[in-house]
Amino acid sequence: MKYTSTRDKSVAIDSAQAIVNGLSPNGGLYVPESFPRLSEKDFGTLCEMDYPERAAYVMSLYLTDFTYEELLSYTRQAYARFYGDPCPLVNIDDGLYVLELWHGPTCAFKDMALTMLPHLLTAARRKVGEKDRSLIMVATSGDTGKAALEGFRDVEGTDIIVFYPTGGVSDMQKKQMMTQEGDNVCVCAIEGNFDDTQNAVKAIFADEEMGKLLHERGFKLCSANSINWGRLVPQIAYYVSAYCDLLNEGRIELGDKVDFCVPSGNFGNILAAYYAMRMGVAVNKLICASNVNNVLTDFFTTGKYDVKRDFHKTISPSMDILISSNLERLLFEMSDRDDKLIAERMEALKKDGSYTVTKAERNRMGALFEVGYADDDATRSAIDASMEVYGYLMDTHTAVAYNVWCEYNNACPEDECPTVIVSTASAFKFAADVYNALTGSKKDKDAFEDCKKLASFTGEEIPEPIAALKDKRIRFDEVIDRSGIAGKVLEFADRMAGKN
Ligand SMILES: *Cc1c(COP(=O)(O)O)cnc(C)c1O
C-alpha cells in the first residue's frame, strides 16, 4: 500500500516514510492510495480476536511495510498500559451504546493512538534509515499533549516538546502536563488560544530555515498531531472492533448498519469512523457533534467552511477548535480525490479564512453525515440527564455527543439503527464541570477536591492516573508568547543534544 498526498497525487511513498514525514512537503496530508476491504471471512477472524490482535490486523492492511507480528508486538505493549479492556462497548439503553476510549494512561481517547505512535515511529525510522533524532513537536488543546508526552517519554531516539494555550485547558489537564516525568520531555504554555498555538507550531513545521537549524543539531521535526497517518490508523481499529463486539453479542448481523456519534474537534476521530466504513463496516450515519465552536456544523449545513468567527472557550476544551485539519482528508474523498482543488481550497482557507464546496460534494456529505452542536448549558443538561436516565456518568465532551444524538433521534425517529456514542474522556478529567452539571455547586480551588466530590456523589472510582497526580512535583510552569516558540524549540534541541 502506497501513500499519496491530498494536495499532490504524484506522491507515492510507503507508510513508514509517511509516518516519519508527518506532513507532505507541499503541506498536504498523507492518505492511503486505496481502502482495503474487509471480507466476511475477515470479520469472522476479527470477531474471534482480542483487541490488540484486532488492532494489529486492521493496521496491517494499511501498513504493508510492517508485518502483522511486528504490529501485534506493538499493540500488545501499547494496550497493556491500559486499565482493563482498552475500549469497552457499554450498553446503556435499548439500541444505545457507549464506546469508552479513555481507559489508557492519560484518561482520554488520544491514548488509543498515542500509546501506539512511538512504536510505529521508532520502527518507521529504522525502516527508512533515519539518522537524526526525532523531535516531536505538538500543539495541544489539552489531551493530545499529555497523551503524546506519556507515549514518547524516554523512548529511544526521540525527544518531545509540547505547547498548550495557557487559558485553554482544564485544571486537571494542566496539572497532568506540568508534572510530566521523563528525561526527553519539555512542556510550555503559550499566551493565546489553541488555534494561535497550532498555527505557530504549523509555521515552524513549514519553516525550512528551522528545519536546517535543527538538522545541524541532529534532529528532524516530527508531528504527533492527528495530521500524522500513524495517529489515525490505530483509530480505525476501534470502530471495526466495536462492530465486532455488536456481532459477537448478537445485537446485529453482518451487514446491519449502525450509527456512530462522535464528539469532534480536529475531525480525526470521526474521520477514522469514515475510513472504517470504507473498509466495510456497515454505517448508516456518522453524527458529527460540536460545541459552540460549531464551524463543522455550519460547514456541513451550508457548504462553506468559514473560520472568520469568534473563538469560544467552553467546558469541552478539547473541541475548542476552528481549523479542523483532518477535514482535508474527507474533502479529498468527497471531491473524487481532486488534489488541485484541495490545494486551492486550503490556500483559500489560509488566505481568506474560508472556502466553499460544490453542491455535489455537499450532497455526498449530507447523505452520510449528520451534524449538530451543544452549548455549555445543553452539555451540562446532557450530563445530568444521562445520570438520571441511565445512571451513566459522562464527561463534558461525551455529553456534547449525547446531546446532539438526542436531538437527531427526536428529529429522525425512523432511524432504528443501533447507535454507538463515542466517549472520549473520563469524567474525572473534567471533574469540576461535571460535578457542577450534576449538583450545581461551584468549582473547588483544588481540582482534586472536585474529583473526590464527584467520586463520592456518583460512587465511581477516580482513575488511577488522575489520583496519582496529586503527589507529583510541578516540573514545567513556563508561559511564553507564541513568538518565542521557535527559540524554545532550539533551546530544547541544544539541551537534548548535550545530553546524548
Ligand atoms: C481530541 C478530543 C476530541 C476531538 O477529537 P478530534 O479527533 O480532534 O475530532 C474530543 N474529545 C476529547 C476528550 C478529546 O481529547
XYZ file of C-alpha atoms and ligand atoms in Angstrom:
515
model
C 0.000 0.000 0.000
C 1.380 3.367 -1.033
C 0.515 6.770 0.405
C -0.251 9.854 -1.585
C -0.808 13.498 -0.664
C -4.175 15.266 -0.595
C -2.516 18.134 -2.484
C -0.346 16.192 -4.919
C -1.359 12.809 -6.275
C 2.018 12.202 -7.894
C 3.316 11.391 -4.395
C 3.589 7.636 -3.722
C 5.535 6.569 -0.633
C 5.495 3.728 1.897
C 3.679 4.075 5.192
C 6.943 4.177 7.170
C 8.055 7.237 5.213
C 4.633 8.864 5.615
C 4.826 8.363 9.380
C 8.367 9.749 9.603
C 7.459 12.776 7.435
C 4.166 13.529 9.221
C 3.137 16.193 6.730
C 3.709 16.004 2.988
C 6.310 18.564 1.779
C 3.661 20.556 -0.132
C 1.565 20.878 3.018
C -0.874 18.113 2.062
C -1.840 15.203 4.282
C -0.903 11.608 3.561
C -3.733 9.257 2.663
C -3.722 5.601 1.552
C -3.956 5.176 -2.212
C -6.995 2.945 -1.696
C -9.026 1.404 1.113
C -8.566 -2.271 1.957
C -11.890 -4.142 2.124
C -12.786 -6.486 4.960
C -14.398 -9.700 3.682
C -16.913 -11.840 5.535
C -14.009 -14.114 6.401
C -12.016 -11.161 7.790
C -14.915 -10.244 10.061
C -15.116 -13.858 11.194
C -11.423 -13.813 12.088
C -11.644 -10.402 13.765
C -14.602 -11.454 15.902
C -12.502 -14.236 17.430
C -9.642 -11.910 18.340
C -8.835 -9.802 21.393
C -8.324 -6.058 20.989
C -4.534 -5.981 20.392
C -4.981 -8.653 17.698
C -7.865 -6.799 16.048
C -5.905 -3.548 16.043
C -2.812 -5.232 14.553
C -4.980 -6.958 11.929
C -6.678 -3.753 10.805
C -3.433 -1.777 10.792
C -1.570 -4.481 8.885
C -3.914 -3.904 5.927
C -2.717 -0.295 5.732
C 0.882 -0.565 6.966
C 2.004 -3.169 4.475
C 5.692 -2.409 5.049
C 5.197 -3.704 8.616
C 4.430 -7.355 9.365
C 1.395 -8.463 11.362
C 3.714 -9.961 14.018
C 5.596 -6.688 14.317
C 2.363 -4.732 14.711
C 0.992 -7.250 17.180
C 4.035 -6.844 19.400
C 3.398 -3.053 19.408
C -0.333 -3.297 20.065
C 0.333 -5.767 22.882
C 2.772 -3.336 24.516
C 0.607 -0.270 23.881
C -2.665 -1.681 25.157
C -1.013 -3.378 28.137
C -0.691 0.163 29.502
C -4.488 0.418 29.667
C -6.552 -0.376 32.741
C -8.605 -3.418 31.725
C -10.329 -3.640 28.322
C -8.874 -0.831 26.129
C -12.214 0.065 24.527
C -15.274 -1.498 26.170
C -18.639 -1.083 24.476
C -21.163 -0.309 27.205
C -24.861 -0.880 26.579
C -26.714 1.957 28.346
C -30.154 1.578 26.768
C -32.029 -0.398 24.144
C -30.011 0.100 20.931
C -27.746 2.695 22.570
C -24.086 2.025 23.311
C -21.130 3.987 24.597
C -17.671 3.131 23.271
C -15.339 4.104 26.125
C -11.950 5.106 24.752
C -10.441 6.560 27.917
C -9.041 3.631 29.873
C -5.455 4.493 28.939
C -2.630 6.202 30.849
C -3.990 9.775 30.440
C -7.752 9.041 30.558
C -8.610 10.417 27.104
C -9.138 8.749 23.726
C -5.829 10.135 22.434
C -4.168 7.254 24.283
C -5.658 4.783 21.781
C -3.291 6.173 19.146
C -0.531 7.818 21.151
C 0.487 4.671 23.006
C 0.971 3.146 19.525
C 2.612 6.001 17.638
C 6.006 5.823 19.408
C 6.297 2.139 18.425
C 5.283 2.908 14.852
C 7.606 5.882 14.626
C 10.696 4.158 16.036
C 10.172 1.212 13.696
C 9.467 3.545 10.766
C 12.681 5.495 11.464
C 14.619 2.235 11.362
C 12.933 1.166 8.109
C 13.728 4.399 6.274
C 17.244 4.647 7.783
C 16.622 7.965 9.505
C 19.799 9.038 11.347
C 18.548 12.225 13.016
C 16.773 12.006 16.342
C 13.036 12.636 16.026
C 11.959 15.821 17.737
C 8.235 15.501 18.315
C 6.540 18.891 18.427
C 2.925 19.103 19.494
C 0.319 21.835 19.774
C -2.404 20.659 22.113
C -5.836 21.670 23.282
C -5.145 19.536 26.340
C -5.427 15.824 25.718
C -3.050 15.202 22.810
C -0.154 16.854 24.630
C -0.370 14.711 27.719
C -1.016 11.515 25.782
C 1.957 12.234 23.498
C 4.207 13.022 26.471
C 3.272 9.736 28.140
C 3.659 7.851 24.865
C 7.088 9.248 23.989
C 8.691 9.742 27.388
C 12.106 8.086 27.460
C 11.550 6.447 24.061
C 14.888 5.769 22.364
C 15.795 8.215 19.577
C 13.004 10.693 20.317
C 12.506 13.913 22.261
C 9.209 15.697 22.723
C 8.167 19.315 23.214
C 4.542 20.300 23.844
C 2.850 23.706 23.654
C -0.605 24.390 25.078
C -2.737 27.561 25.276
C -2.418 28.693 28.875
C -6.083 29.513 29.447
C -7.454 26.874 27.135
C -7.130 23.622 29.066
C -8.773 22.221 32.205
C -7.012 22.371 35.592
C -6.502 18.633 35.531
C -5.078 18.695 32.003
C -2.686 21.442 33.074
C -1.625 19.517 36.155
C -1.061 16.409 34.044
C 1.305 18.273 31.725
C 3.115 20.390 34.318
C 4.069 17.275 36.282
C 5.198 15.231 33.269
C 8.082 12.891 34.008
C 10.832 11.752 31.656
C 14.302 12.959 30.575
C 13.386 13.755 26.957
C 10.330 15.970 27.538
C 9.554 19.690 27.602
C 6.231 21.470 28.178
C 5.483 25.136 27.683
C 2.301 27.236 27.968
C 1.507 29.834 25.301
C -0.427 33.104 25.647
C -3.395 32.740 23.278
C -5.933 30.121 22.226
C -5.454 26.713 20.605
C -5.653 27.936 17.020
C -2.927 30.539 17.739
C -0.779 27.820 19.258
C -1.454 25.350 16.443
C -0.749 27.959 13.766
C 2.552 28.921 15.382
C 3.587 25.271 15.566
C 2.493 24.602 11.971
C 4.575 27.592 10.848
C 7.662 26.006 12.417
C 6.982 22.730 10.602
C 6.796 24.676 7.333
C 9.908 26.781 8.049
C 12.863 25.460 6.037
C 15.367 27.529 7.994
C 14.194 25.902 11.230
C 14.475 22.510 9.552
C 18.071 23.311 8.676
C 18.967 24.610 12.128
C 17.526 21.502 13.719
C 19.222 19.170 11.256
C 22.581 20.806 12.141
C 21.838 19.838 15.723
C 20.978 16.266 14.668
C 17.180 16.496 14.828
C 14.270 16.025 12.470
C 10.935 17.560 13.426
C 8.048 15.166 13.604
C 4.366 15.599 14.304
C 2.276 13.653 16.795
C -0.862 15.624 15.905
C -3.600 13.778 14.075
C -2.301 15.019 10.742
C 0.206 12.138 11.100
C -1.040 8.926 9.496
C 0.452 6.983 12.418
C -2.069 8.722 14.660
C -5.082 7.973 12.503
C -4.542 4.346 11.607
C -4.819 2.981 15.177
C -8.128 4.840 15.499
C -9.768 2.957 12.620
C -9.352 -0.245 14.608
C -11.741 0.594 17.441
C -14.616 1.238 15.050
C -14.073 -2.159 13.470
C -13.758 -3.652 16.943
C -17.000 -2.065 18.194
C -18.789 -3.532 15.182
C -17.322 -6.955 16.004
C -18.485 -6.624 19.615
C -22.031 -5.935 18.410
C -21.797 -9.003 16.158
C -20.419 -11.176 18.958
C -23.173 -10.123 21.327
C -25.788 -10.969 18.727
C -27.046 -7.365 18.603
C -26.573 -7.169 14.837
C -25.898 -9.452 11.883
C -23.039 -8.875 9.489
C -24.059 -6.066 7.118
C -26.544 -4.443 9.529
C -25.949 -0.732 9.719
C -25.044 1.231 12.827
C -24.789 4.949 13.632
C -21.690 6.426 15.234
C -21.960 9.716 17.075
C -18.577 11.370 17.648
C -17.640 14.476 19.668
C -15.429 16.277 17.161
C -12.759 18.960 17.024
C -9.894 18.341 14.641
C -12.065 15.772 12.823
C -9.583 12.917 13.309
C -11.762 10.595 15.350
C -14.805 10.748 13.090
C -12.610 10.515 10.002
C -11.373 7.175 11.329
C -15.032 6.084 11.507
C -15.420 7.092 7.869
C -12.334 5.052 6.933
C -13.744 2.048 8.836
C -16.886 2.417 6.744
C -14.833 2.476 3.560
C -13.290 -0.815 4.724
C -16.683 -2.462 5.027
C -18.094 -1.626 8.460
C -21.797 -1.051 7.709
C -22.618 2.517 8.683
C -25.914 4.326 8.374
C -24.985 7.757 9.747
C -21.882 9.405 11.126
C -23.066 12.083 13.524
C -20.545 14.873 13.957
C -21.087 16.651 17.286
C -19.506 20.034 18.083
C -19.635 22.526 20.916
C -20.353 26.235 20.192
C -17.181 26.373 18.126
C -19.523 24.924 15.528
C -17.585 25.574 12.352
C -18.156 21.935 11.291
C -21.925 22.138 11.875
C -22.101 25.216 9.662
C -19.854 23.688 7.048
C -21.925 20.533 6.625
C -25.109 22.605 6.612
C -24.082 25.365 4.193
C -21.083 24.005 2.268
C -18.976 26.969 3.349
C -16.075 26.492 5.743
C -15.535 29.814 7.444
C -13.113 30.401 10.309
C -13.841 34.139 10.484
C -15.841 33.915 13.676
C -15.388 34.310 17.409
C -13.498 31.656 19.276
C -15.319 30.423 22.380
C -13.862 28.848 25.479
C -16.149 26.021 26.577
C -16.360 23.276 29.191
C -15.336 20.816 26.434
C -11.936 22.443 25.745
C -10.513 19.592 23.657
C -13.054 20.558 20.989
C -12.356 24.309 21.098
C -11.002 24.317 17.571
C -11.857 26.332 14.478
C -9.481 24.754 11.980
C -10.250 21.048 11.717
C -7.128 19.784 9.980
C -8.404 16.322 9.124
C -11.388 17.606 7.191
C -8.924 17.949 4.327
C -8.753 14.156 4.104
C -12.536 13.873 3.873
C -12.712 16.602 1.225
C -10.158 14.679 -0.793
C -12.541 11.700 -0.906
C -15.684 13.797 -1.446
C -14.092 15.565 -4.429
C -13.134 12.249 -6.039
C -9.539 12.830 -4.998
C -9.086 16.133 -6.801
C -5.666 17.179 -5.452
C -5.560 20.500 -7.345
C -8.936 21.518 -5.969
C -7.925 20.612 -2.406
C -4.687 22.593 -2.733
C -6.668 25.638 -3.944
C -9.157 25.409 -1.119
C -6.515 25.053 1.567
C -4.754 28.056 0.082
C -8.047 29.998 0.205
C -8.537 28.928 3.818
C -5.108 30.261 4.705
C -5.513 33.485 2.726
C -9.199 34.389 3.129
C -10.262 32.191 6.050
C -12.886 30.321 4.047
C -13.726 28.079 1.103
C -16.904 26.597 -0.336
C -17.512 23.087 -1.680
C -19.669 22.164 -4.669
C -23.295 21.124 -4.458
C -22.345 17.569 -5.466
C -19.835 17.309 -2.626
C -22.338 18.750 -0.183
C -24.968 16.212 -1.193
C -22.485 13.409 -0.851
C -21.508 14.517 2.635
C -25.142 15.075 3.576
C -26.063 11.512 2.652
C -23.683 10.144 5.276
C -23.074 12.828 7.888
C -25.478 14.345 10.367
C -24.319 17.343 12.360
C -25.254 19.283 15.436
C -23.803 21.223 18.317
C -24.391 21.739 22.010
C -23.615 24.861 24.046
C -22.374 24.599 27.631
C -25.867 24.669 29.139
C -27.058 21.876 26.859
C -23.876 19.944 27.684
C -24.489 20.248 31.418
C -28.120 19.165 30.986
C -26.954 16.145 28.986
C -24.554 15.087 31.768
C -27.381 15.347 34.265
C -29.874 13.551 32.014
C -27.502 10.663 31.327
C -27.021 10.151 35.068
C -30.738 10.473 35.723
C -31.966 8.233 32.899
C -29.219 5.602 32.576
C -27.160 6.063 35.737
C -24.257 6.642 33.347
C -21.526 9.184 34.084
C -20.311 11.198 31.058
C -17.535 13.739 30.676
C -18.251 17.097 29.025
C -17.122 16.002 25.528
C -19.126 12.793 25.516
C -22.121 14.785 26.757
C -21.888 17.065 23.710
C -22.251 13.951 21.548
C -25.089 12.594 23.669
C -26.972 15.882 23.398
C -26.541 16.011 19.644
C -27.651 12.390 19.325
C -30.810 13.111 21.378
C -31.688 15.940 19.001
C -31.065 13.747 15.982
C -33.107 10.935 17.494
C -36.046 13.256 18.117
C -35.838 14.660 14.610
C -35.409 11.256 12.904
C -37.263 8.624 14.945
C -37.446 6.450 11.813
C -33.716 5.707 12.127
C -33.750 2.497 14.157
C -30.114 1.530 13.712
C -28.159 0.833 16.891
C -26.147 3.894 17.886
C -22.641 3.968 19.292
C -21.786 7.183 21.120
C -18.031 7.576 21.209
C -16.842 8.548 24.690
C -13.561 10.424 24.538
C -12.580 11.236 28.113
C -13.037 10.165 31.704
C -15.423 12.451 33.603
C -12.698 12.859 36.243
C -10.530 14.736 33.789
C -13.193 17.456 33.789
C -14.432 16.789 37.311
C -15.255 20.388 38.266
C -17.593 20.954 35.333
C -19.140 17.502 35.537
C -19.774 17.857 39.277
C -21.215 21.306 38.662
C -23.545 19.894 35.993
C -24.778 17.210 38.389
C -25.178 19.294 41.538
C -24.984 22.962 40.583
C -22.166 23.515 43.065
C -19.205 25.755 42.250
C -15.724 24.709 41.316
C -13.294 23.987 44.140
C -9.916 25.731 44.368
C -8.246 22.359 44.276
C -9.012 20.178 41.233
C -8.533 17.028 43.342
C -11.305 18.065 45.719
C -13.682 18.138 42.744
C -12.570 14.616 41.847
C -13.240 13.407 45.369
C -16.658 15.041 45.428
C -17.554 13.563 42.043
C -16.414 10.128 43.202
C -18.470 10.177 46.355
C -21.509 11.638 44.579
C -21.514 9.023 41.815
C -19.918 6.060 43.553
C -17.395 5.838 40.686
C -13.698 5.396 41.356
C -11.158 8.092 40.477
C -8.981 6.595 37.704
C -5.527 5.674 38.939
C -3.517 8.042 36.674
C -5.540 11.020 37.929
C -5.406 10.030 41.592
C -1.614 9.632 41.315
C -1.120 13.226 40.080
C -1.729 14.703 43.491
C 1.699 13.825 44.788
C 3.671 14.682 41.656
C 6.089 17.593 41.529
C 5.494 20.531 39.133
C 8.329 20.460 36.588
C 7.116 22.849 33.860
C 5.433 26.159 34.678
C 6.780 28.470 31.979
C 4.352 30.670 29.981
C 5.700 32.369 26.834
C 4.432 34.451 23.938
C 3.948 32.488 20.740
C 6.726 34.486 19.069
C 9.060 32.630 21.441
C 8.167 29.134 20.277
C 10.968 28.755 17.724
C 13.576 29.869 20.263
C 12.214 27.443 22.802
C 12.410 24.551 20.332
C 16.057 25.310 19.504
C 16.965 25.711 23.174
C 15.371 22.324 23.916
C 17.181 20.725 20.960
C 20.506 22.064 22.261
C 19.799 20.729 25.716
C 18.840 17.281 24.378
C 21.858 17.221 22.042
C 24.091 17.938 25.032
C 22.545 15.093 26.990
C 23.076 12.475 24.289
C -9.233 15.433 20.966
C -10.544 15.250 21.634
C -11.747 15.347 20.937
C -11.806 15.712 19.470
O -11.300 14.706 18.642
P -10.851 15.038 17.142
O -10.213 13.822 16.637
O -9.890 16.191 17.265
O -12.086 15.429 16.403
C -12.923 15.095 21.618
N -12.916 14.806 22.940
C -11.780 14.715 23.649
C -11.848 14.409 25.103
C -10.552 14.919 23.022
O -9.417 14.833 23.736
